[in-house]
mmCIF file of C-alpha atoms in Angstrom:
data_model
loop_
_atom_site.group_PDB
_atom_site.id
_atom_site.type_symbol
_atom_site.label_atom_id
_atom_site.label_comp_id
_atom_site.label_asym_id
_atom_site.label_seq_id
_atom_site.Cartn_x
_atom_site.Cartn_y
_atom_site.Cartn_z
ATOM 1 C CA UNK A 1 80.307 91.324 94.598
ATOM 2 C CA UNK A 2 79.884 94.421 96.844
ATOM 3 C CA UNK A 3 76.353 93.716 97.713
ATOM 4 C CA UNK A 4 75.126 97.077 96.361
ATOM 5 C CA UNK A 5 73.118 98.188 93.311
ATOM 6 C CA UNK A 6 74.568 101.195 91.167
ATOM 7 C CA UNK A 7 73.181 103.580 88.697
ATOM 8 C CA UNK A 8 74.058 102.239 85.530
ATOM 9 C CA UNK A 9 77.676 103.953 84.391
ATOM 10 C CA UNK A 10 78.235 104.576 87.982
ATOM 11 C CA UNK A 11 79.423 101.237 88.961
ATOM 12 C CA UNK A 12 82.569 100.911 90.697
ATOM 13 C CA UNK A 13 85.662 99.971 88.792
ATOM 14 C CA UNK A 14 87.202 96.555 89.479
ATOM 15 C CA UNK A 15 90.104 98.345 91.652
ATOM 16 C CA UNK A 16 87.315 100.584 93.361
ATOM 17 C CA UNK A 17 85.068 97.466 94.288
ATOM 18 C CA UNK A 18 88.087 95.299 95.771
ATOM 19 C CA UNK A 19 88.652 98.346 98.189
ATOM 20 C CA UNK A 20 85.268 98.844 99.074
ATOM 21 C CA UNK A 21 84.895 95.415 99.938
ATOM 22 C CA UNK A 22 87.650 95.606 102.459
ATOM 23 C CA UNK A 23 86.206 98.991 103.586
ATOM 24 C CA UNK A 24 83.017 97.745 104.416
ATOM 25 C CA UNK A 25 84.436 94.916 106.240
ATOM 26 C CA UNK A 26 86.466 97.371 108.191
ATOM 27 C CA UNK A 27 83.638 99.387 109.047
ATOM 28 C CA UNK A 28 81.664 96.471 110.500
ATOM 29 C CA UNK A 29 84.744 94.907 112.409
ATOM 30 C CA UNK A 30 86.160 98.128 113.776
ATOM 31 C CA UNK A 31 84.354 101.305 113.151
ATOM 32 C CA UNK A 32 80.760 100.588 114.186
ATOM 33 C CA UNK A 33 81.871 98.916 117.338
ATOM 34 C CA UNK A 34 83.792 101.629 118.441
ATOM 35 C CA UNK A 35 81.119 104.385 117.826
ATOM 36 C CA UNK A 36 79.534 104.066 121.625
ATOM 37 C CA UNK A 37 83.124 104.265 123.001
ATOM 38 C CA UNK A 38 83.546 107.705 120.884
ATOM 39 C CA UNK A 39 80.046 109.013 121.670
ATOM 40 C CA UNK A 40 80.560 108.563 125.293
ATOM 41 C CA UNK A 41 83.784 110.430 124.870
ATOM 42 C CA UNK A 42 82.489 112.969 122.904
ATOM 43 C CA UNK A 43 79.760 113.550 125.833
ATOM 44 C CA UNK A 44 82.525 113.724 128.634
ATOM 45 C CA UNK A 45 84.166 116.475 130.212
ATOM 46 C CA UNK A 46 87.453 115.170 128.243
ATOM 47 C CA UNK A 47 85.975 115.465 124.795
ATOM 48 C CA UNK A 48 88.830 117.897 123.876
ATOM 49 C CA UNK A 49 91.228 115.380 124.223
ATOM 50 C CA UNK A 50 91.955 112.964 121.310
ATOM 51 C CA UNK A 51 90.597 109.333 122.218
ATOM 52 C CA UNK A 52 93.098 106.526 122.147
ATOM 53 C CA UNK A 53 90.634 104.564 119.888
ATOM 54 C CA UNK A 54 91.389 107.173 117.103
ATOM 55 C CA UNK A 55 94.905 106.754 116.769
ATOM 56 C CA UNK A 56 94.375 102.712 117.243
ATOM 57 C CA UNK A 57 91.914 102.472 114.533
ATOM 58 C CA UNK A 58 94.308 104.360 112.117
ATOM 59 C CA UNK A 59 97.109 102.581 112.626
ATOM 60 C CA UNK A 60 94.911 99.279 111.740
ATOM 61 C CA UNK A 61 93.431 101.310 108.424
ATOM 62 C CA UNK A 62 97.263 102.036 107.669
ATOM 63 C CA UNK A 63 98.049 98.269 107.908
ATOM 64 C CA UNK A 64 94.910 97.039 106.004
ATOM 65 C CA UNK A 65 96.066 99.436 103.282
ATOM 66 C CA UNK A 66 93.199 101.761 103.671
ATOM 67 C CA UNK A 67 94.966 104.934 103.900
ATOM 68 C CA UNK A 68 94.818 108.216 101.814
ATOM 69 C CA UNK A 69 92.103 106.881 99.829
ATOM 70 C CA UNK A 70 91.460 110.304 98.875
ATOM 71 C CA UNK A 71 94.600 111.050 96.830
ATOM 72 C CA UNK A 72 94.019 112.040 93.141
ATOM 73 C CA UNK A 73 95.126 109.895 90.508
ATOM 74 C CA UNK A 74 98.009 112.270 89.538
ATOM 75 C CA UNK A 75 99.228 112.973 93.119
ATOM 76 C CA UNK A 76 102.273 110.391 92.286
ATOM 77 C CA UNK A 77 103.724 113.144 89.812
ATOM 78 C CA UNK A 78 103.128 116.127 92.126
ATOM 79 C CA UNK A 79 104.804 114.701 95.386
ATOM 80 C CA UNK A 80 108.157 115.949 95.673
ATOM 81 C CA UNK A 81 109.034 114.062 98.635
ATOM 82 C CA UNK A 82 110.082 110.420 99.083
ATOM 83 C CA UNK A 83 110.428 108.197 102.079
ATOM 84 C CA UNK A 84 113.158 108.860 104.365
ATOM 85 C CA UNK A 85 116.151 106.900 105.265
ATOM 86 C CA UNK A 86 115.374 104.152 107.645
ATOM 87 C CA UNK A 87 111.842 104.103 106.407
ATOM 88 C CA UNK A 88 110.065 100.860 104.879
ATOM 89 C CA UNK A 89 110.098 102.503 101.424
ATOM 90 C CA UNK A 90 107.233 100.407 99.959
ATOM 91 C CA UNK A 91 105.238 100.971 102.793
ATOM 92 C CA UNK A 92 105.896 104.309 103.434
ATOM 93 C CA UNK A 93 105.207 105.369 99.563
ATOM 94 C CA UNK A 94 101.949 103.520 99.645
ATOM 95 C CA UNK A 95 100.916 105.703 102.791
ATOM 96 C CA UNK A 96 102.210 108.962 100.774
ATOM 97 C CA UNK A 97 100.496 108.197 97.504
ATOM 98 C CA UNK A 98 97.352 106.293 98.160
ATOM 99 C CA UNK A 99 95.516 103.850 95.571
ATOM 100 C CA UNK A 100 95.462 106.425 92.759
ATOM 101 C CA UNK A 101 91.536 106.749 92.699
ATOM 102 C CA UNK A 102 89.503 108.990 90.169
ATOM 103 C CA UNK A 103 86.964 110.709 91.571
ATOM 104 C CA UNK A 104 84.088 108.413 90.700
ATOM 105 C CA UNK A 105 86.263 105.616 92.443
ATOM 106 C CA UNK A 106 86.839 107.423 95.631
ATOM 107 C CA UNK A 107 83.043 108.559 95.636
ATOM 108 C CA UNK A 108 81.757 104.801 96.275
ATOM 109 C CA UNK A 109 84.599 104.881 99.190
ATOM 110 C CA UNK A 110 83.602 108.032 100.615
ATOM 111 C CA UNK A 111 80.064 106.752 100.671
ATOM 112 C CA UNK A 112 80.710 103.880 102.445
ATOM 113 C CA UNK A 113 82.836 106.069 104.984
ATOM 114 C CA UNK A 114 79.839 108.748 105.563
ATOM 115 C CA UNK A 115 77.708 106.027 107.184
ATOM 116 C CA UNK A 116 79.631 107.024 110.576
ATOM 117 C CA UNK A 117 80.616 110.385 111.738
ATOM 118 C CA UNK A 118 83.829 109.032 113.011
ATOM 119 C CA UNK A 119 85.008 106.940 109.988
ATOM 120 C CA UNK A 120 86.758 109.229 107.528
ATOM 121 C CA UNK A 121 89.625 110.399 110.118
ATOM 122 C CA UNK A 122 90.373 106.679 110.774
ATOM 123 C CA UNK A 123 91.486 106.304 106.870
ATOM 124 C CA UNK A 124 93.034 109.944 106.734
ATOM 125 C CA UNK A 125 90.359 111.289 104.686
ATOM 126 C CA UNK A 126 88.673 113.906 106.629
ATOM 127 C CA UNK A 127 88.303 117.576 105.832
ATOM 128 C CA UNK A 128 89.878 119.905 106.134
ATOM 129 C CA UNK A 129 93.272 118.207 105.611
ATOM 130 C CA UNK A 130 92.068 116.294 102.700
ATOM 131 C CA UNK A 131 91.867 120.002 100.920
ATOM 132 C CA UNK A 132 94.818 121.418 102.527
ATOM 133 C CA UNK A 133 96.870 118.404 101.716
ATOM 134 C CA UNK A 134 95.893 119.034 98.001
ATOM 135 C CA UNK A 135 96.720 122.391 98.178
ATOM 136 C CA UNK A 136 100.267 121.352 99.334
ATOM 137 C CA UNK A 137 100.462 118.487 96.871
ATOM 138 C CA UNK A 138 99.611 120.820 93.791
ATOM 139 C CA UNK A 139 101.345 123.946 94.927
ATOM 140 C CA UNK A 140 103.618 123.543 97.760
ATOM 141 C CA UNK A 141 107.361 123.499 97.465
ATOM 142 C CA UNK A 142 109.569 120.568 98.288
ATOM 143 C CA UNK A 143 110.180 122.291 101.633
ATOM 144 C CA UNK A 144 106.649 123.123 102.453
ATOM 145 C CA UNK A 145 105.905 119.477 101.593
ATOM 146 C CA UNK A 146 108.429 117.941 103.721
ATOM 147 C CA UNK A 147 107.481 119.975 106.759
ATOM 148 C CA UNK A 148 103.902 120.006 106.348
ATOM 149 C CA UNK A 149 102.366 117.628 103.700
ATOM 150 C CA UNK A 150 104.508 114.696 104.892
ATOM 151 C CA UNK A 151 103.137 114.388 108.672
ATOM 152 C CA UNK A 152 99.823 115.186 107.211
ATOM 153 C CA UNK A 153 99.955 112.213 104.628
ATOM 154 C CA UNK A 154 101.448 110.057 107.509
ATOM 155 C CA UNK A 155 98.221 111.191 109.782
ATOM 156 C CA UNK A 156 100.702 112.548 112.688
ATOM 157 C CA UNK A 157 99.373 116.043 112.535
ATOM 158 C CA UNK A 158 96.072 117.835 111.621
ATOM 159 C CA UNK A 159 95.526 121.239 109.980
ATOM 160 C CA UNK A 160 92.674 123.746 109.709
ATOM 161 C CA UNK A 161 91.779 126.280 106.918
ATOM 162 C CA UNK A 162 91.082 129.978 108.241
ATOM 163 C CA UNK A 163 88.950 131.800 105.931
ATOM 164 C CA UNK A 164 85.739 132.813 107.150
ATOM 165 C CA UNK A 165 85.437 136.336 108.898
ATOM 166 C CA UNK A 166 82.256 137.098 111.441
ATOM 167 C CA UNK A 167 81.975 140.651 109.833
ATOM 168 C CA UNK A 168 81.508 139.652 106.303
ATOM 169 C CA UNK A 169 79.983 137.350 103.971
ATOM 170 C CA UNK A 170 83.276 135.409 103.516
ATOM 171 C CA UNK A 171 81.685 132.638 100.967
ATOM 172 C CA UNK A 172 82.628 135.220 98.665
ATOM 173 C CA UNK A 173 86.464 135.636 99.012
ATOM 174 C CA UNK A 174 86.457 138.989 97.463
ATOM 175 C CA UNK A 175 84.842 140.277 100.793
ATOM 176 C CA UNK A 176 87.507 138.964 103.238
ATOM 177 C CA UNK A 177 89.125 141.728 105.086
ATOM 178 C CA UNK A 178 92.352 140.058 106.865
ATOM 179 C CA UNK A 179 95.452 141.717 105.832
ATOM 180 C CA UNK A 180 98.791 140.284 104.602
ATOM 181 C CA UNK A 181 101.242 143.043 104.556
ATOM 182 C CA UNK A 182 104.975 142.410 102.871
ATOM 183 C CA UNK A 183 107.517 143.507 105.389
ATOM 184 C CA UNK A 184 110.985 142.753 103.816
ATOM 185 C CA UNK A 185 111.543 139.418 103.575
ATOM 186 C CA UNK A 186 108.289 138.498 105.407
ATOM 187 C CA UNK A 187 104.565 138.842 105.855
ATOM 188 C CA UNK A 188 102.626 140.556 108.472
ATOM 189 C CA UNK A 189 99.150 138.831 108.983
ATOM 190 C CA UNK A 190 96.347 140.562 110.823
ATOM 191 C CA UNK A 191 92.839 139.168 111.085
ATOM 192 C CA UNK A 192 89.892 137.623 112.983
ATOM 193 C CA UNK A 193 88.342 134.428 111.551
ATOM 194 C CA UNK A 194 85.561 131.898 112.830
ATOM 195 C CA UNK A 195 84.270 128.569 111.853
ATOM 196 C CA UNK A 196 87.930 127.689 111.537
ATOM 197 C CA UNK A 197 87.333 123.963 111.473
ATOM 198 C CA UNK A 198 90.046 121.776 113.020
ATOM 199 C CA UNK A 199 91.809 124.721 114.839
ATOM 200 C CA UNK A 200 90.378 123.080 118.462
ATOM 201 C CA UNK A 201 92.060 119.787 117.586
ATOM 202 C CA UNK A 202 95.449 119.290 119.932
ATOM 203 C CA UNK A 203 97.444 118.059 117.011
ATOM 204 C CA UNK A 204 96.237 120.892 114.731
ATOM 205 C CA UNK A 205 99.762 122.214 113.820
ATOM 206 C CA UNK A 206 99.179 124.444 110.203
ATOM 207 C CA UNK A 207 96.411 126.906 109.357
ATOM 208 C CA UNK A 208 96.227 127.945 105.713
ATOM 209 C CA UNK A 209 95.317 131.654 106.230
ATOM 210 C CA UNK A 210 92.927 133.401 103.583
ATOM 211 C CA UNK A 211 93.553 137.117 103.510
ATOM 212 C CA UNK A 212 94.206 140.061 101.366
ATOM 213 C CA UNK A 213 97.878 141.213 99.895
ATOM 214 C CA UNK A 214 96.189 144.000 98.075
ATOM 215 C CA UNK A 215 94.101 146.887 100.203
ATOM 216 C CA UNK A 216 90.461 147.461 98.367
ATOM 217 C CA UNK A 217 90.312 150.185 95.968
ATOM 218 C CA UNK A 218 93.973 149.768 94.670
ATOM 219 C CA UNK A 219 94.195 151.209 90.954
ATOM 220 C CA UNK A 220 94.798 148.580 88.404
ATOM 221 C CA UNK A 221 94.105 145.429 90.742
ATOM 222 C CA UNK A 222 90.871 143.652 89.996
ATOM 223 C CA UNK A 223 88.703 142.435 93.166
ATOM 224 C CA UNK A 224 89.536 138.844 92.390
ATOM 225 C CA UNK A 225 93.253 139.243 92.428
ATOM 226 C CA UNK A 226 93.566 140.776 95.763
ATOM 227 C CA UNK A 227 93.620 137.601 98.024
ATOM 228 C CA UNK A 228 96.168 135.037 98.652
ATOM 229 C CA UNK A 229 96.891 131.858 101.263
ATOM 230 C CA UNK A 230 99.534 131.719 103.430
ATOM 231 C CA UNK A 231 100.877 128.874 105.622
ATOM 232 C CA UNK A 232 100.777 129.595 109.206
ATOM 233 C CA UNK A 233 102.087 127.394 111.996
ATOM 234 C CA UNK A 234 99.721 127.223 114.897
ATOM 235 C CA UNK A 235 102.108 127.815 117.651
ATOM 236 C CA UNK A 236 103.394 131.025 116.150
ATOM 237 C CA UNK A 237 103.036 134.109 118.395
ATOM 238 C CA UNK A 238 99.955 136.018 117.876
ATOM 239 C CA UNK A 239 97.793 133.138 116.834
ATOM 240 C CA UNK A 240 94.825 132.396 119.393
ATOM 241 C CA UNK A 241 92.132 129.828 119.460
ATOM 242 C CA UNK A 242 89.493 132.079 121.372
ATOM 243 C CA UNK A 243 86.512 129.612 121.295
ATOM 244 C CA UNK A 244 84.780 126.511 119.794
ATOM 245 C CA UNK A 245 81.690 127.533 118.054
ATOM 246 C CA UNK A 246 78.514 125.109 118.068
ATOM 247 C CA UNK A 247 76.975 124.073 115.127
ATOM 248 C CA UNK A 248 73.109 123.045 115.640
ATOM 249 C CA UNK A 249 74.214 122.670 119.349
ATOM 250 C CA UNK A 250 77.137 120.457 118.883
ATOM 251 C CA UNK A 251 80.832 121.596 119.148
ATOM 252 C CA UNK A 252 82.358 118.602 117.029
ATOM 253 C CA UNK A 253 84.920 117.875 119.865
ATOM 254 C CA UNK A 254 88.079 117.498 119.709
ATOM 255 C CA UNK A 255 88.013 118.966 116.194
ATOM 256 C CA UNK A 256 85.801 121.716 116.629
ATOM 257 C CA UNK A 257 84.750 125.225 114.630
ATOM 258 C CA UNK A 258 86.867 127.585 116.270
ATOM 259 C CA UNK A 259 86.996 131.667 116.639
ATOM 260 C CA UNK A 260 90.483 132.298 115.843
ATOM 261 C CA UNK A 261 92.574 135.644 115.788
ATOM 262 C CA UNK A 262 95.845 136.338 114.083
ATOM 263 C CA UNK A 263 97.417 139.771 115.429
ATOM 264 C CA UNK A 264 100.637 140.922 113.979
ATOM 265 C CA UNK A 265 101.643 137.333 113.163
ATOM 266 C CA UNK A 266 105.048 137.251 111.245
#
């Protein structure tokens, strides 16, 4: 009994209900008591540093089997990587594959996590990492999954998504003006982005960058086939986090929503 009333037909499955009981207990025992600590940190002059309590609760969530709850049901067949030699195989496999829930099953857990602004990160279920991880899961090569997806699934790094631009209505991706130009075996990237959520985080190691590989007006290329996304290591020369941008007065440190520039990034 999870102690909640659900719309008929939307009840949690037995598996989701079991996880929901564990999750609600974790929220009560660990997340809610941590909120005053994290709130105080967010108002301090050290707010752009990650508070140790965050990593502490991530470790507890892993140990409790409440990790990567978002991973889709088909993730097992999409994952091209495996635990490394020396790692506890069953433990690492569980962390990287999650419980394999449907969207409806996960929705119950997401609703519970949503009761605290801090909670989703503790379970490795926060944006933009979940979306970025699914892109890597579905479309990444084995090498890309090894380099980027593995540490994201294990929660040792974070990532950002660089799409929105200040000069255009970027929710329609056909408007983006950032360029991705082929040069030999490499691509040269140029663009100015903002609201790049997660770019300010000191643990952010990867940006998924959206730009155009085909300029506007190219004959025979429909406007919805001009764009692509490129994996860009955040430490690459030419990548600059200019500033955090406030949202309704909040800067959401240390995660942040940044203005970022990409200048002749190769």
